[in-house]
XYZ file of C-alpha atoms in Angstrom:
368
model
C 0.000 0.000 0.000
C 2.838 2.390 1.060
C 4.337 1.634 -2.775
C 1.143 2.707 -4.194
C 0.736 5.924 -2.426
C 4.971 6.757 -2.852
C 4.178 6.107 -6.976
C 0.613 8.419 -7.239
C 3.042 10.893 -5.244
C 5.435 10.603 -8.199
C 3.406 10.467 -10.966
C 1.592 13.472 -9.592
C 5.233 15.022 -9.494
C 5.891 14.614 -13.154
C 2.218 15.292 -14.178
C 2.325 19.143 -12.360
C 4.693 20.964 -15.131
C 2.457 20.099 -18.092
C -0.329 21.638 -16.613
C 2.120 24.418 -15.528
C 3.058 25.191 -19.450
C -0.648 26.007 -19.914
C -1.397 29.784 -20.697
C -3.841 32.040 -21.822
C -3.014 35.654 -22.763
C -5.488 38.351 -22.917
C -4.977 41.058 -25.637
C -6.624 43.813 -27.684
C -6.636 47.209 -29.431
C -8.461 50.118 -29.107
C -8.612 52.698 -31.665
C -10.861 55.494 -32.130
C -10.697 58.930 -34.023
C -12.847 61.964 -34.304
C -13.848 62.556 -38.113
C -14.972 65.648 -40.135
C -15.837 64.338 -44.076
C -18.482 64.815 -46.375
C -20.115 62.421 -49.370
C -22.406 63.451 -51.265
C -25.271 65.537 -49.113
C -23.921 63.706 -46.321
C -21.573 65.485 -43.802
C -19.855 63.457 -41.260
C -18.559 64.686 -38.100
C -18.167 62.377 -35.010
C -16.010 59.813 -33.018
C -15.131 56.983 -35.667
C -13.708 53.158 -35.313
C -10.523 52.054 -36.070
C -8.922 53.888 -37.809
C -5.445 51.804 -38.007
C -6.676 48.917 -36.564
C -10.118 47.307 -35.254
C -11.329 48.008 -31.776
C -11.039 43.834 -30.375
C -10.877 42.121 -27.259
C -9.379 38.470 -27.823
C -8.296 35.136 -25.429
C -5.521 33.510 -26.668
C -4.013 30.285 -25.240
C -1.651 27.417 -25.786
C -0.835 23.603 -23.952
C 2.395 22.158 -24.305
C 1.313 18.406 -24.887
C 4.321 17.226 -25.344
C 7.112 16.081 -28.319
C 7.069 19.564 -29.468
C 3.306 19.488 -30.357
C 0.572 22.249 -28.628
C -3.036 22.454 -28.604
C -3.755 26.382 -29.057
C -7.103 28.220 -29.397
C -8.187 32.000 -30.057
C -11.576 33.755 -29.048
C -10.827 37.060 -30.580
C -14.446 39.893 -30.596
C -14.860 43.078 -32.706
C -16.338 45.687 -31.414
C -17.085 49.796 -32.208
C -15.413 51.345 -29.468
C -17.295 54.972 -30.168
C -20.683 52.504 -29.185
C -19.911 49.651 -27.938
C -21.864 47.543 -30.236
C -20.252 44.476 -31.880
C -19.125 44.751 -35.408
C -20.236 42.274 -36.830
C -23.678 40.482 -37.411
C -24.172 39.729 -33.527
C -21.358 36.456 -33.393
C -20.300 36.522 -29.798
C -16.512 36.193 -31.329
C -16.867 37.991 -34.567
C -13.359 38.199 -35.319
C -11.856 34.784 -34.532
C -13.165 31.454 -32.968
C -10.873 28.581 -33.387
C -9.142 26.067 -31.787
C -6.194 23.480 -33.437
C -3.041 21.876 -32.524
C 0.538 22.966 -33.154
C 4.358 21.797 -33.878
C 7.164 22.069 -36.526
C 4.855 20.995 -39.238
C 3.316 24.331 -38.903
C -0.488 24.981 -37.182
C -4.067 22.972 -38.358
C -6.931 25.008 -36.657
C -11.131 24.252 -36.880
C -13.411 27.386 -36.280
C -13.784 31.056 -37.877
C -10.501 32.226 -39.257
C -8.880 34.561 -41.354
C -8.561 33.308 -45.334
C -5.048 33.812 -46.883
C -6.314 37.071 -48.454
C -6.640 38.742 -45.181
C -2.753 39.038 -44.744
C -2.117 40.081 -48.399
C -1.077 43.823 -46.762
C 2.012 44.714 -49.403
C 0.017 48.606 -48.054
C 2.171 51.665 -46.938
C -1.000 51.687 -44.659
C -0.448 48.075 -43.014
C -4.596 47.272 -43.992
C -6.230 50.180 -41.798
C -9.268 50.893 -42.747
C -7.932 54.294 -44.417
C -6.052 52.507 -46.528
C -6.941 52.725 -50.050
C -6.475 49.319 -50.917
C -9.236 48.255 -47.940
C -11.216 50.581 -48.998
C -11.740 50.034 -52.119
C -11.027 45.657 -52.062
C -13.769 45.467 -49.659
C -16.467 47.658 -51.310
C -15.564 45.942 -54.536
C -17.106 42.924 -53.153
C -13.554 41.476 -53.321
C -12.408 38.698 -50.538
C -8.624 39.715 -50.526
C -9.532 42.082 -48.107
C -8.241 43.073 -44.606
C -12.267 43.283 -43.671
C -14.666 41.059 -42.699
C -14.818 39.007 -46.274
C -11.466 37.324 -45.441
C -13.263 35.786 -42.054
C -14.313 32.717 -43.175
C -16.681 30.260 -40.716
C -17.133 26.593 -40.749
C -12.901 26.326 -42.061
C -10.156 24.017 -41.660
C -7.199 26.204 -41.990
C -3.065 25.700 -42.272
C -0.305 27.794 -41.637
C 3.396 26.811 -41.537
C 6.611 28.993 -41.322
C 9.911 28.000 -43.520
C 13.149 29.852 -43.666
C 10.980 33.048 -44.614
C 8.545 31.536 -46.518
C 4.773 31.276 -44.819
C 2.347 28.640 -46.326
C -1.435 29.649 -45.790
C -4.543 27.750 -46.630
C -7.774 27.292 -45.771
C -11.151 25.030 -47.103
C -14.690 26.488 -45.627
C -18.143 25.077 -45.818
C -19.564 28.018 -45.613
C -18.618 31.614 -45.048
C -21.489 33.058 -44.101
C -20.087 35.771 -47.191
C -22.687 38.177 -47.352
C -20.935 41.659 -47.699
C -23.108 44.383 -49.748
C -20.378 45.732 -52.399
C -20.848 49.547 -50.916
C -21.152 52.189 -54.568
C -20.131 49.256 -56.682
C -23.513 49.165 -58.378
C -24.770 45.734 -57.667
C -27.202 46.992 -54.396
C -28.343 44.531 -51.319
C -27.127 41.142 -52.362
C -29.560 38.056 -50.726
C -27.836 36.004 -48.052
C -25.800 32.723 -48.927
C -28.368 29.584 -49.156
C -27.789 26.112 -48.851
C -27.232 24.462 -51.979
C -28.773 20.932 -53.407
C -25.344 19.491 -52.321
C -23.180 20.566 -49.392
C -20.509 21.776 -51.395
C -22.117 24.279 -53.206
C -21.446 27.187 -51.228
C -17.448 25.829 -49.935
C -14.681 28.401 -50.518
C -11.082 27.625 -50.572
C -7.655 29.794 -50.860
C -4.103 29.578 -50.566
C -0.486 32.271 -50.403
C 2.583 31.977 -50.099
C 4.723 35.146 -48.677
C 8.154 35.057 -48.792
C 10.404 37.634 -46.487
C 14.190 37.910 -47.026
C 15.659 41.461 -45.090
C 13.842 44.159 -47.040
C 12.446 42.746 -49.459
C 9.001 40.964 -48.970
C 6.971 39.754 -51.717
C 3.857 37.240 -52.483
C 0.405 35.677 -53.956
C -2.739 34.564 -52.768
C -5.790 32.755 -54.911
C -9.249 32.335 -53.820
C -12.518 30.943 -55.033
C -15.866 31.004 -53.857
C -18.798 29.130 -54.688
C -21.968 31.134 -54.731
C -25.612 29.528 -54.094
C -27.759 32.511 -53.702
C -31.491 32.888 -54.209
C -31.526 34.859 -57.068
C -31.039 32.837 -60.596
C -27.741 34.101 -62.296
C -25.728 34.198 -59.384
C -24.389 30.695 -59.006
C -20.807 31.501 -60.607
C -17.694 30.893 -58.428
C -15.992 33.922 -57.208
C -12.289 33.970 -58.356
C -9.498 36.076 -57.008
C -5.901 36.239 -56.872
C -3.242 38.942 -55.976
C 0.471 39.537 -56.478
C 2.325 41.893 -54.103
C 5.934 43.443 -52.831
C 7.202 45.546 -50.463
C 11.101 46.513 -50.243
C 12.175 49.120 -47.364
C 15.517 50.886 -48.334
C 15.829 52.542 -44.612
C 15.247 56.383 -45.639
C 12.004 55.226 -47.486
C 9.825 51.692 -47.837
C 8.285 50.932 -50.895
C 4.668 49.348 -51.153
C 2.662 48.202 -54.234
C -0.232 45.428 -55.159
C -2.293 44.012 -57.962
C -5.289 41.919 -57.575
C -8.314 40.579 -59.461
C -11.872 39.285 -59.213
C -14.209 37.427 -61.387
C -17.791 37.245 -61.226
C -18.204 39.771 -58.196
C -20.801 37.902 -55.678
C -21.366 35.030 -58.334
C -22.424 37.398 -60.781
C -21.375 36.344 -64.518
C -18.670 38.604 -66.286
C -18.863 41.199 -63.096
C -15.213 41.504 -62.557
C -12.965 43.923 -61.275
C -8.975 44.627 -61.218
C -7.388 46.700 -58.463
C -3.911 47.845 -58.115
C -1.845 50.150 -55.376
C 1.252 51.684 -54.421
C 2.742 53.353 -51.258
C 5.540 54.804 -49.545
C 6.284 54.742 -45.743
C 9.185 57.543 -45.237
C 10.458 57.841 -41.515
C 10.772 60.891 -39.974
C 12.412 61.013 -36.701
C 12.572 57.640 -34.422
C 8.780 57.683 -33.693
C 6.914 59.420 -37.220
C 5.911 58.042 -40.105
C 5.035 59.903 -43.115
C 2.407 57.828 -45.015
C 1.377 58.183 -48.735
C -1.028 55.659 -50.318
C -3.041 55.554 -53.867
C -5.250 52.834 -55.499
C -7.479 52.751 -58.540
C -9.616 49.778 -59.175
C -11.790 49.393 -62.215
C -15.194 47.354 -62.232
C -16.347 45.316 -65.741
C -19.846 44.914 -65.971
C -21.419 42.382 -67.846
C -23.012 44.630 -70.199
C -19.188 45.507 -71.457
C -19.447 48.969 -69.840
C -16.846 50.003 -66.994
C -16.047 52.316 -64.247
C -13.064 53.662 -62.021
C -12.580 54.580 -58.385
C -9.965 56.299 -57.346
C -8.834 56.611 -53.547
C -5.763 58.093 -51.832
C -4.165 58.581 -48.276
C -1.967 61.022 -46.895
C -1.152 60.319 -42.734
C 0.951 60.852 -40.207
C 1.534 58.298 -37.832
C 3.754 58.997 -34.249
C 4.300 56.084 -31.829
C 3.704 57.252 -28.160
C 5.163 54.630 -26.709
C 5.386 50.797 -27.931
C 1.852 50.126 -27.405
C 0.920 53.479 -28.328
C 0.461 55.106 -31.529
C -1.081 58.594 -32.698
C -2.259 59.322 -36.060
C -3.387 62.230 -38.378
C -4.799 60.918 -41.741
C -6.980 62.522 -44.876
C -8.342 60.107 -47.327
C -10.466 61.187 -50.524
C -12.135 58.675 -52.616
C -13.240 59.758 -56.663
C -15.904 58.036 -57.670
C -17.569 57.465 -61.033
C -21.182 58.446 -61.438
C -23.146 55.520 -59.856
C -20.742 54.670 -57.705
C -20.789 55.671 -54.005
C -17.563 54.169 -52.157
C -15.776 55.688 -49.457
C -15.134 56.335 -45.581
C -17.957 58.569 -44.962
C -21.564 56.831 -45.892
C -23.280 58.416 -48.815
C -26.209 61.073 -48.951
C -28.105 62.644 -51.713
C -31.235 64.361 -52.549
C -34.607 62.953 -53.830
C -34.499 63.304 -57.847
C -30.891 64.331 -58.021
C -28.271 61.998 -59.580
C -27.458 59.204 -57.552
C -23.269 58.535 -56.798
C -20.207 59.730 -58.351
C -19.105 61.951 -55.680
C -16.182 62.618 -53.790
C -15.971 61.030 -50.171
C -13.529 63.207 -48.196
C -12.687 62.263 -44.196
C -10.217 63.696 -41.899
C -9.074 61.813 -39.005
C -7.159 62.473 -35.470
C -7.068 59.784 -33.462
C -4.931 57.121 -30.790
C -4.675 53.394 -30.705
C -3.647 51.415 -27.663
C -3.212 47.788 -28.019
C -2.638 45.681 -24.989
């Protein structure tokens, strides 16, 4: 009996430190700005979201199991921080929500999770939401996006990490991708149905990023199946992108091309979107940053029309977690078309779109 008890003491012993190794770390950003812009009729002045990054809240942990092999999990939440609503759709984790196991071969996660084309940020603005490339991806109905297109549900996802070269992929069942494109002509778009067979409304992607000193450069391809409601938009979404970035210490050079087929399903709705940027340094805590895009939508009726969106900011690190910023971003529209930062107004009987959507930001972010 005394053996017994000495070897439950020892296992008990060896057992503690693996339970010891577990973690979770609580992190976040808050960023908020006060705005003065104008669109259309509409004149904007007020406390605004994220300006460089989204207002979130998020739980991240990790296990050591063992043989160099981890389970690992992230709850991550979006929320606007000027009301304190969530930011997406009601999810209770509308960022993230995933859990998956870890080791040399890389990381295989189950849950909501960020497609490849969320990290496709070759942007002199890093993906903030003044960025024009953001702006203009995500109300292009594209899914290379740093918005909430690139969050797909239901996925099985990949990631590994090679002597500078990152492997993405993901395969969802359903990615609940109902984004309106925002002045890009198409209108409300019906919710994502079910399909006659399960696989009808799956999207996959995969990059590959490859980061060697200064120089950074990479692609990303993604295709989504479309099952909607309405007939004639059951075409599969297809995107890919190209991008490089090379910093040469007094200045950083940023530029992208990407392309969509068959916006939202839609047949011979496509669109093409390139952008370049610098990042020039200016002190040991400033940034100057200078941004432009252009993308160019293809209707199906052979006609076509531009938007054109650029960024001029000023960005000045407080402290490591700490960053103020100072940033004017005007998007040109086309007649008809009504993107930009500030949400379009006009009158009754006057011509609908095409104007300029102007907003000036001051703001802070804190991340933690």
């Amino acid at each position: 009996m005394q053996k017994k008890l000495i070897a439950l003491a020892i296992a008990g012993l060896v057992s503690a430190p693996a339970f010891a190794q577990s973690n979770v770390t609580i992190y976040g950003v808050a960023d908020a700005y006060v705005g003065f812009g104008k669109h259309g009729e509409n004149d904007f002045r007020g406390v605004g979201d994220g300006g460089l990054s989204g207002s979130r809240l998020g739980f991240r942990g990790t296990e050591d199991l063992g043989n160099g092999l981890k389970a690992v999990f992230v709850l991550e939440q979006g929320f606007d921080i000027g009301s304190g609503n969530d930011q997406i759709g009601g999810k209770a984790q509308s960022r993230q929500a995933f859990v998956g196991l870890s080791g040399g071969f890389g990381t295989v996660s189950l849950g909501r999770q960020y497609a490849p084309g969320y990290f496709f940020n070759y942007d002199a603005l890093a993906g903030a939401a003044i960025s024009p490339q953001s702006i203009l991806s995500s109300q292009s109905g594209m899914t290379i996006t740093p918005n909430t297109p690139a969050r797909w549900s239901n996925s099985v996802a990949y990631t590994g990490s090679f002597s500078g070269l990152t492997a993405r992929a993901i395969y969802s069942t359903g990615t609940d991708y109902t984004e309106n494109a925002l002045g890009a002509g198409f209108g409300a778009r019906p919710a994502i149905e079910l399909g006659e067979k399960p696989s009808d409304d799956d999207a996959y992607g995969l990059s590959l990023d490859y980061a060697n000193g200064p120089l950074k450069v990479g692609g990303v391809y993604q295709v989504v199946k479309n099952d909607y409601a309405v007939a004639g938009l059951d075409d599969k979404q297809k995107e890919w992108g190209l991008g490089a970035s090379y910093d040469f210490g007094v200045v950083s050079l940023h530029a992208s091309y990407q392309s969509v087929d068959n916006i939202y399903g839609a047949k011979d709705e496509d669109a093409d979107l390139w952008q370049v940027g610098l990042i020039v340094p200016v002190g040991a805590a400033g940034n100057v940053h200078v941004a432009y895009g252009q993308t160019k939508l293809d209707w199906s009726d052979g006609s076509d029309d531009k938007v054109k969106s650029y960024t001029l900011a000023y960005t000045h690190a407080l402290s490591k977690r700490t960053t103020a910023y100072a940033a004017f971003n005007r998007t040109d529209n086309d007649n008809g078309l009504t993107m930009g930062l500030v949400g379009y107004g006009h009158k009754a009987g006057s011509t609908f779109g095409g104007d300029n959507a102007d907003l000036f930001a001051i703001g802070v972010r804190h991340t933690f």
